Amino acid sequence: SATLNVDLQTDATLQVDISDALSERDKVKFTVHTKSTLPNFKQNEFSVVRQHEEFIWLHDSFVENEEYAGYIIPPAPPRPDFDASREKLQKLGEGEGSMTKEEFTKMKQELEAEYLAIFKKTVAMHEVFLCRVAAHPVLRKDLNFHVFLEYNQDLSVRGKNKKEKLEDFFKNVVKSADGVLVAGVKDVDDFFEHEKTFLLEYHNRVKDASAKSDRMIRSHKNAADDINRIASSLYTLGTQDSTDLCKFFLKVSELFEKTRKIEARVAADEDLKLADLLKYYLRESQAAKDLLYRRSRSLVDYENANKALDKARAKNRDVLQAETSQQLCCHKFEKISESAKQELVDFKTRRVAAFRKNLVELAELELKHAKGNLQLLQSCLGVLKSNT
Amino acid sequence: MAASSDRIPPPFPDTEEPGVCDMADGDRDEGEDIFVICSNPVAVSRGVSQPDNVNEQPPDLFREDEEEEASSATAKYNGVHSDDDSDLFAEAQVEPSTDKVGSSARKELSTSSGPPPSSSVTQSPAAMQPSSSLQQLEEEEDEDIFDVDVAVTNPEKIGDGMTAYVAYKVSTRTSLAMFRSKAFSVRRRYSDFLGLYEKLSVKQSLQGCIIPPPPEKSVVGMTKVKVGMDDPSSVEFVERRRAALERYLQRVVSHPSLLQDPDVRDFLERDELPRAVSTQALSGAGFLKMINKASDAVNKMTIKMNESDTWFEDKFQEVENEEQQLRKLQVVVDSLVSHRKELCGSTAVFAKSMAMLGNSEDNTALSRALSQLAEVEDKMEQLHQEQAASDFFIFAELLADYIRLLGAMRGCFDQRVRAWQRWQEAQSTLQKKREVEAKLLWANKPEKLQQAKDEITEWESRVTQYERDFDRIGMTVRKEVLRFEKEKAKDFKGQIVKYLDAMLQSQQRLVKFWEAFLPEAKAIA
């Protein structure tokens, strides 16, 4: 069940989800569960266990496949990253001596909850990737995809070694340099010209918004943590004695405990509904840009083939070869353009739907939490004011 | 302490006249004795809880004999369960006005008791005889009427450059006769406040009073202000100081003994004050050092104090613990303030970023929704800003005040120990003098003998004096602690409730913002 709804058309012919996941030291093991009526599969329902590297392998195989040049390749899920969380847990362990038992237990629970949240998120992101593939009319038929879903042995996909990673790096550098070049060429087709302008700007702004939302949510979490510590401190003060004032402190401590839980939920929900949304569309808009880039590349190739043909005709040498080549390029370019148009329209539809869903849910959750906080404060203040 | 049975006052004479109560020791400064509304003589040495007594005196709890209230009396003595306090003093408690908005203390004593308000503030230390009953002490405390309202406002930068300073308007409203008029104001600068504190410390702390400390010096803060008063951190600094100075003055005038001090009156009334120069020493660190130095001196004492009453030891320990706890809390609250400010900044930045994204978005309805979201985030930034101010000015400053006050309280415990030390030293000197006399008797030297006898007499009276001082300080410290605890409870409750109220307001506004946004989000198509 994807938390990030990207408005996918799921149908009975192929349904994929991640039914289980296990966190084991450094790796996460996802149980990929498939239900399908397609004849390609041996059974109608089956599961396999996959790790992150295998998802990346699948994604890269799509990217490298020339046949898929005209599609937005669903962005790869980010690597599961528990480093920060693990570090915090470790620091907590080291600092155990300096805090009271209650404080320690409380913080431990907090961090464990955080760890769980990160875990859930990574599961969701891997699932969304698979669902996107399964919902795509062409990609869902991909052989590698079927192997990924069905083959119940390890795919023996090793992570890229250093050399391969370096190659990737240079490929990206070349691509971005090219990208700049290609972006400079004005497209004859208005639709693509508009899309190019739009995507370049949109991508940058989503990137900015994503980074800033992360920072904002982090500050929010920090403030909630402080309120937690204040609650503990007030509790200590309140247990020194049984005076009126001490009882007062205990009540206020209780209030802060509750209100802090709500604040933490607000931060978590903002993370899920807003930050994750922006992150996802950062990756998707990059994938869309990549598509535009591939189309531009094929246009350049086509134009070059045209020039080569003219030259060949002029010299009357290797004309047939040049003609064939030019036809291939033309065909490729047209095929990409056609599917790209559809992909970009779909992209917009998905984007609008996803934003709508998440913004509505965000607003509803914020409202719920604010009302919850309000009620807590009202009832506590009622008690405190009547006692004094 | 001497047996308290000596201290039970004789029964009140059967009369309707106020002020005839004849306490064991007759020295009273004021002619009228305010807590003797003896309409019902049967209530007698309990002196209280007469049915038509507007005093609403608590029932007599302070007799140290075996009467039924003895247990609660001892509870009162030890001051441990101020739960009892709230029952007793709920009505008798007079409200020293701590609000700027002149909610002058209502007079709990109806004027039928006769004496004009000014005499109700009877607590001049000189009047405190060691042999007054504790009952009397408690009653006096109840009776204090604080009819003085002070406010510190209008900070104004005077001069330029490094010699510039900030002058504040100190306004007083009062109905006490000892002031020159009912409402007046003067201009004072920070060093004047510090000067007042120094003067009071020198005089009053010898008596065991808790002298409220003013806010600390801050070279950094003031330098910024000298350069220019316009930037936000300077504005915050000045406001923080103004509020702290106001609370400081309010605490001074609501203290019955301090209010009587001529220096306080001068501070409030005189148009010109001589510039206080010795305040150079009194920075924040300096103040703490002073307290700690005193503590060290006490710890190094060769004659260890033999506490007959563990109340002081226990209380001192409590105070130290509490100070520690408050410091810890202060650290966290400071952290909250800074994280809240961070949240402000990052929310503002995010809001702008969302606005930009909304601009790029080519679906109209979504574009508008994103712009609306950006506006909501902007409003949230405003909320966070206000919340941070509340965190700081209400919560953090409350803690800072009480950490300073607890330090001052430790100081007054130390004063008592010093007084004991003085007494012991005098006793040992007396002993030595007596030995000298004995030797002289033996050696038969008549001229020297007379001198020795004179010295003995002198030291005997000193010993008596020092013993009295010690007892008196002990009583004062007890009273002060009781009073302080009440004030503290009231202060904390009041301020925290205010803080929570501010939080409540925030949440209400938050609800409104999101309620307004939700339809916009739903309208996306």
PDB file of C-alpha atoms in Angstrom, chain B residues 192-328:
ATOM      1  CA  ASP B 192      20.794  53.419  39.441  1.00  0.00           C
ATOM      2  CA  PHE B 193      18.983  50.125  39.860  1.00  0.00           C
ATOM      3  CA  LEU B 194      22.239  48.386  40.577  1.00  0.00           C
ATOM      4  CA  GLY B 195      23.158  51.099  43.056  1.00  0.00           C
ATOM      5  CA  LEU B 196      19.904  50.566  44.901  1.00  0.00           C
ATOM      6  CA  TYR B 197      20.583  46.870  45.106  1.00  0.00           C
ATOM      7  CA  GLU B 198      24.034  47.430  46.502  1.00  0.00           C
ATOM      8  CA  LYS B 199      22.760  49.798  49.158  1.00  0.00           C
ATOM      9  CA  LEU B 200      20.019  47.427  50.163  1.00  0.00           C
ATOM     10  CA  SER B 201      22.370  44.461  50.254  1.00  0.00           C
ATOM     11  CA  VAL B 202      24.700  46.195  52.613  1.00  0.00           C
ATOM     12  CA  LYS B 203      21.952  47.194  54.989  1.00  0.00           C
ATOM     13  CA  GLN B 204      19.309  44.599  54.797  1.00  0.00           C
ATOM     14  CA  SER B 205      21.076  41.373  54.238  1.00  0.00           C
ATOM     15  CA  LEU B 206      22.546  41.716  57.688  1.00  0.00           C
ATOM     16  CA  GLN B 207      19.031  41.215  58.894  1.00  0.00           C
ATOM     17  CA  GLY B 208      18.492  38.025  56.937  1.00  0.00           C
ATOM     18  CA  CYS B 209      16.227  39.432  54.285  1.00  0.00           C
ATOM     19  CA  ILE B 210      16.148  38.099  50.792  1.00  0.00           C
ATOM     20  CA  ILE B 211      17.113  41.028  48.658  1.00  0.00           C
ATOM     21  CA  PRO B 212      15.807  40.559  45.136  1.00  0.00           C
ATOM     22  CA  PRO B 213      18.671  40.872  42.673  1.00  0.00           C
ATOM     23  CA  PRO B 214      18.399  43.008  39.549  1.00  0.00           C
ATOM     24  CA  PRO B 215      19.149  41.661  36.065  1.00  0.00           C
ATOM     25  CA  GLU B 216      22.807  41.166  35.302  1.00  0.00           C
ATOM     26  CA  LYS B 217      25.072  43.541  33.503  1.00  0.00           C
ATOM     27  CA  SER B 218      25.761  42.718  29.921  1.00  0.00           C
ATOM     28  CA  VAL B 219      28.626  44.358  28.155  1.00  0.00           C
ATOM     29  CA  VAL B 220      27.736  42.740  24.854  1.00  0.00           C
ATOM     30  CA  GLY B 221      24.109  43.705  25.067  1.00  0.00           C
ATOM     31  CA  MET B 222      24.785  47.272  26.018  1.00  0.00           C
ATOM     32  CA  THR B 223      27.467  47.779  23.417  1.00  0.00           C
ATOM     33  CA  LYS B 224      25.010  46.805  20.714  1.00  0.00           C
ATOM     34  CA  VAL B 225      22.541  49.281  22.108  1.00  0.00           C
ATOM     35  CA  LYS B 226      25.138  52.010  22.265  1.00  0.00           C
ATOM     36  CA  VAL B 227      25.851  51.462  18.631  1.00  0.00           C
ATOM     37  CA  GLY B 228      22.224  51.544  17.611  1.00  0.00           C
ATOM     38  CA  MET B 229      18.902  50.678  19.131  1.00  0.00           C
ATOM     39  CA  ASP B 230      17.173  49.621  15.974  1.00  0.00           C
ATOM     40  CA  ASP B 231      18.211  46.095  15.151  1.00  0.00           C
ATOM     41  CA  PRO B 232      16.074  43.229  16.459  1.00  0.00           C
ATOM     42  CA  SER B 233      18.632  41.912  18.924  1.00  0.00           C
ATOM     43  CA  SER B 234      19.045  45.336  20.527  1.00  0.00           C
ATOM     44  CA  VAL B 235      15.315  45.764  20.710  1.00  0.00           C
ATOM     45  CA  GLU B 236      15.038  42.395  22.364  1.00  0.00           C
ATOM     46  CA  PHE B 237      17.821  43.196  24.802  1.00  0.00           C
ATOM     47  CA  VAL B 238      16.265  46.487  25.864  1.00  0.00           C
ATOM     48  CA  GLU B 239      12.825  44.958  26.260  1.00  0.00           C
ATOM     49  CA  ARG B 240      14.233  42.074  28.237  1.00  0.00           C
ATOM     50  CA  ARG B 241      16.056  44.435  30.548  1.00  0.00           C
ATOM     51  CA  ARG B 242      13.096  46.763  30.941  1.00  0.00           C
ATOM     52  CA  ALA B 243      10.816  43.887  31.924  1.00  0.00           C
ATOM     53  CA  ALA B 244      13.404  42.455  34.306  1.00  0.00           C
ATOM     54  CA  LEU B 245      13.953  45.843  35.951  1.00  0.00           C
ATOM     55  CA  GLU B 246      10.234  46.201  36.408  1.00  0.00           C
ATOM     56  CA  ARG B 247       9.918  42.820  38.049  1.00  0.00           C
ATOM     57  CA  TYR B 248      12.908  43.658  40.220  1.00  0.00           C
ATOM     58  CA  LEU B 249      11.295  46.846  41.467  1.00  0.00           C
ATOM     59  CA  GLN B 250       7.966  45.168  42.000  1.00  0.00           C
ATOM     60  CA  ARG B 251       9.635  42.593  44.176  1.00  0.00           C
ATOM     61  CA  VAL B 252      11.439  45.271  46.157  1.00  0.00           C
ATOM     62  CA  VAL B 253       8.328  47.294  46.873  1.00  0.00           C
ATOM     63  CA  SER B 254       6.254  44.277  47.747  1.00  0.00           C
ATOM     64  CA  HIS B 255       8.748  43.368  50.440  1.00  0.00           C
ATOM     65  CA  PRO B 256       7.489  44.927  53.659  1.00  0.00           C
ATOM     66  CA  SER B 257      10.890  45.744  55.147  1.00  0.00           C
ATOM     67  CA  LEU B 258      12.481  46.964  51.983  1.00  0.00           C
ATOM     68  CA  LEU B 259       9.619  49.272  51.222  1.00  0.00           C
ATOM     69  CA  GLN B 260      10.382  51.095  54.443  1.00  0.00           C
ATOM     70  CA  ASP B 261      13.950  51.687  53.469  1.00  0.00           C
ATOM     71  CA  PRO B 262      14.642  55.359  52.726  1.00  0.00           C
ATOM     72  CA  ASP B 263      16.876  54.398  49.814  1.00  0.00           C
ATOM     73  CA  VAL B 264      13.956  52.736  48.127  1.00  0.00           C
ATOM     74  CA  ARG B 265      11.834  55.797  48.634  1.00  0.00           C
ATOM     75  CA  ASP B 266      14.582  58.016  47.285  1.00  0.00           C
ATOM     76  CA  PHE B 267      14.925  55.798  44.275  1.00  0.00           C
ATOM     77  CA  LEU B 268      11.263  56.067  43.481  1.00  0.00           C
ATOM     78  CA  GLU B 269      10.782  59.708  44.327  1.00  0.00           C
ATOM     79  CA  ARG B 270      13.874  61.842  44.011  1.00  0.00           C
ATOM     80  CA  ASP B 271      14.311  63.672  40.772  1.00  0.00           C
ATOM     81  CA  GLU B 272      18.054  63.361  40.753  1.00  0.00           C
ATOM     82  CA  LEU B 273      20.052  60.543  42.198  1.00  0.00           C
ATOM     83  CA  PRO B 274      23.803  60.694  42.740  1.00  0.00           C
ATOM     84  CA  ARG B 275      25.433  58.537  40.095  1.00  0.00           C
ATOM     85  CA  ALA B 276      26.199  55.094  41.502  1.00  0.00           C
ATOM     86  CA  VAL B 277      29.813  54.329  40.749  1.00  0.00           C
ATOM     87  CA  SER B 278      30.579  51.290  42.785  1.00  0.00           C
ATOM     88  CA  THR B 279      28.308  49.237  40.594  1.00  0.00           C
ATOM     89  CA  GLN B 280      31.233  48.475  38.351  1.00  0.00           C
ATOM     90  CA  ALA B 281      31.777  45.328  40.304  1.00  0.00           C
ATOM     91  CA  LEU B 282      28.302  43.999  40.025  1.00  0.00           C
ATOM     92  CA  SER B 283      28.125  42.134  36.753  1.00  0.00           C
ATOM     93  CA  GLY B 284      26.250  38.879  36.561  1.00  0.00           C
ATOM     94  CA  ALA B 285      29.327  36.867  37.214  1.00  0.00           C
ATOM     95  CA  GLY B 286      30.301  39.291  39.943  1.00  0.00           C
ATOM     96  CA  PHE B 287      27.072  38.816  41.782  1.00  0.00           C
ATOM     97  CA  LEU B 288      27.389  35.073  41.744  1.00  0.00           C
ATOM     98  CA  LYS B 289      30.989  35.313  42.857  1.00  0.00           C
ATOM     99  CA  MET B 290      29.907  37.410  45.808  1.00  0.00           C
ATOM    100  CA  ILE B 291      27.389  34.842  46.907  1.00  0.00           C
ATOM    101  CA  ASN B 292      29.773  31.987  46.452  1.00  0.00           C
ATOM    102  CA  LYS B 293      32.539  33.770  48.292  1.00  0.00           C
ATOM    103  CA  ALA B 294      30.206  34.162  51.227  1.00  0.00           C
ATOM    104  CA  SER B 295      29.369  30.478  51.086  1.00  0.00           C
ATOM    105  CA  ASP B 296      33.022  29.569  50.992  1.00  0.00           C
ATOM    106  CA  ALA B 297      33.711  31.705  54.027  1.00  0.00           C
ATOM    107  CA  VAL B 298      30.984  29.898  55.837  1.00  0.00           C
ATOM    108  CA  ASN B 299      32.294  26.513  54.849  1.00  0.00           C
ATOM    109  CA  LYS B 300      35.756  27.369  56.071  1.00  0.00           C
ATOM    110  CA  MET B 301      34.465  28.130  59.532  1.00  0.00           C
ATOM    111  CA  THR B 302      36.390  26.428  62.224  1.00  0.00           C
ATOM    112  CA  ILE B 303      33.521  26.284  64.649  1.00  0.00           C
ATOM    113  CA  LYS B 304      30.910  24.107  63.078  1.00  0.00           C
ATOM    114  CA  MET B 305      27.383  25.210  63.705  1.00  0.00           C
ATOM    115  CA  ASN B 306      25.301  23.024  65.902  1.00  0.00           C
ATOM    116  CA  GLU B 307      21.814  23.165  64.586  1.00  0.00           C
ATOM    117  CA  SER B 308      19.226  22.667  67.242  1.00  0.00           C
ATOM    118  CA  ASP B 309      16.608  22.907  64.602  1.00  0.00           C
ATOM    119  CA  THR B 310      17.095  21.005  61.357  1.00  0.00           C
ATOM    120  CA  TRP B 311      14.720  23.313  59.565  1.00  0.00           C
ATOM    121  CA  PHE B 312      17.529  25.529  58.356  1.00  0.00           C
ATOM    122  CA  GLU B 313      19.713  22.738  57.124  1.00  0.00           C
ATOM    123  CA  ASP B 314      16.836  21.042  55.360  1.00  0.00           C
ATOM    124  CA  LYS B 315      15.676  24.252  53.802  1.00  0.00           C
ATOM    125  CA  PHE B 316      19.145  25.133  52.600  1.00  0.00           C
ATOM    126  CA  GLN B 317      19.466  21.746  50.955  1.00  0.00           C
ATOM    127  CA  GLU B 318      16.083  22.190  49.326  1.00  0.00           C
ATOM    128  CA  VAL B 319      17.141  25.561  47.984  1.00  0.00           C
ATOM    129  CA  GLU B 320      20.350  24.181  46.540  1.00  0.00           C
ATOM    130  CA  ASN B 321      18.504  21.306  44.882  1.00  0.00           C
ATOM    131  CA  GLU B 322      15.899  23.558  43.454  1.00  0.00           C
ATOM    132  CA  GLU B 323      18.469  25.960  42.086  1.00  0.00           C
ATOM    133  CA  GLN B 324      20.155  23.071  40.343  1.00  0.00           C
ATOM    134  CA  GLN B 325      16.884  21.835  38.864  1.00  0.00           C
ATOM    135  CA  LEU B 326      15.978  25.265  37.628  1.00  0.00           C
ATOM    136  CA  ARG B 327      19.335  25.659  35.979  1.00  0.00           C
ATOM    137  CA  LYS B 328      18.827  22.401  34.133  1.00  0.00           C
TER     138      LYS B 328
END
